[in-house]
């Protein structure tokens, strides 16, 4: 909650407690603004995450048909 009291001009980004992976991804996203290679790798990672989530959804749906 202390981040809501930061003075003007002090940018703050927050991630969950124990959220090191999300903090790293936030940093990479900021760096990717000026680094096209990093931007592509980040996009590829997000696509892999999407595919993984879809596969898991299909697996669960197959186990528990409606």
PDB file of C-alpha atoms in Angstrom, residues 19-58:
ATOM      1  CA  UNK A  19       6.441 -12.607  -7.839  1.00  0.00           C
ATOM      2  CA  UNK A  20      10.021 -12.633  -9.119  1.00  0.00           C
ATOM      3  CA  UNK A  21       9.032 -14.148 -12.458  1.00  0.00           C
ATOM      4  CA  UNK A  22       6.434 -11.438 -13.070  1.00  0.00           C
ATOM      5  CA  UNK A  23       8.920  -8.766 -11.986  1.00  0.00           C
ATOM      6  CA  UNK A  24      11.439 -10.111 -14.496  1.00  0.00           C
ATOM      7  CA  UNK A  25       8.808 -10.174 -17.238  1.00  0.00           C
ATOM      8  CA  UNK A  26       7.841  -6.580 -16.444  1.00  0.00           C
ATOM      9  CA  UNK A  27      11.487  -5.547 -16.718  1.00  0.00           C
ATOM     10  CA  UNK A  28      11.901  -7.437 -19.994  1.00  0.00           C
ATOM     11  CA  UNK A  29       8.769  -5.798 -21.374  1.00  0.00           C
ATOM     12  CA  UNK A  30      10.195  -2.355 -20.599  1.00  0.00           C
ATOM     13  CA  UNK A  31      13.586  -3.209 -22.125  1.00  0.00           C
ATOM     14  CA  UNK A  32      11.884  -4.670 -25.203  1.00  0.00           C
ATOM     15  CA  UNK A  33      10.554  -1.229 -26.099  1.00  0.00           C
ATOM     16  CA  UNK A  34      13.946  -0.467 -27.642  1.00  0.00           C
ATOM     17  CA  UNK A  35      15.237  -4.004 -28.298  1.00  0.00           C
ATOM     18  CA  UNK A  36      13.463  -5.818 -31.123  1.00  0.00           C
ATOM     19  CA  UNK A  37      15.217  -9.127 -30.404  1.00  0.00           C
ATOM     20  CA  UNK A  38      14.038  -9.044 -26.824  1.00  0.00           C
ATOM     21  CA  UNK A  39      10.541  -8.052 -27.962  1.00  0.00           C
ATOM     22  CA  UNK A  40      10.396 -11.064 -30.295  1.00  0.00           C
ATOM     23  CA  UNK A  41      11.600 -13.436 -27.570  1.00  0.00           C
ATOM     24  CA  UNK A  42       8.997 -12.054 -25.171  1.00  0.00           C
ATOM     25  CA  UNK A  43       6.283 -12.500 -27.800  1.00  0.00           C
ATOM     26  CA  UNK A  44       7.439 -16.077 -28.442  1.00  0.00           C
ATOM     27  CA  UNK A  45       7.330 -16.822 -24.708  1.00  0.00           C
ATOM     28  CA  UNK A  46       3.802 -15.453 -24.430  1.00  0.00           C
ATOM     29  CA  UNK A  47       2.685 -17.542 -27.391  1.00  0.00           C
ATOM     30  CA  UNK A  48       4.176 -20.638 -25.729  1.00  0.00           C
ATOM     31  CA  UNK A  49       2.316 -19.806 -22.507  1.00  0.00           C
ATOM     32  CA  UNK A  50      -0.916 -19.439 -24.474  1.00  0.00           C
ATOM     33  CA  UNK A  51      -0.419 -22.783 -26.203  1.00  0.00           C
ATOM     34  CA  UNK A  52       0.390 -24.457 -22.888  1.00  0.00           C
ATOM     35  CA  UNK A  53      -2.767 -23.074 -21.278  1.00  0.00           C
ATOM     36  CA  UNK A  54      -4.876 -24.210 -24.234  1.00  0.00           C
ATOM     37  CA  UNK A  55      -3.388 -27.699 -24.071  1.00  0.00           C
ATOM     38  CA  UNK A  56      -4.064 -27.917 -20.339  1.00  0.00           C
ATOM     39  CA  UNK A  57      -7.647 -26.801 -20.958  1.00  0.00           C
ATOM     40  CA  UNK A  58      -8.085 -29.502 -23.584  1.00  0.00           C
TER      41      UNK A  58
END
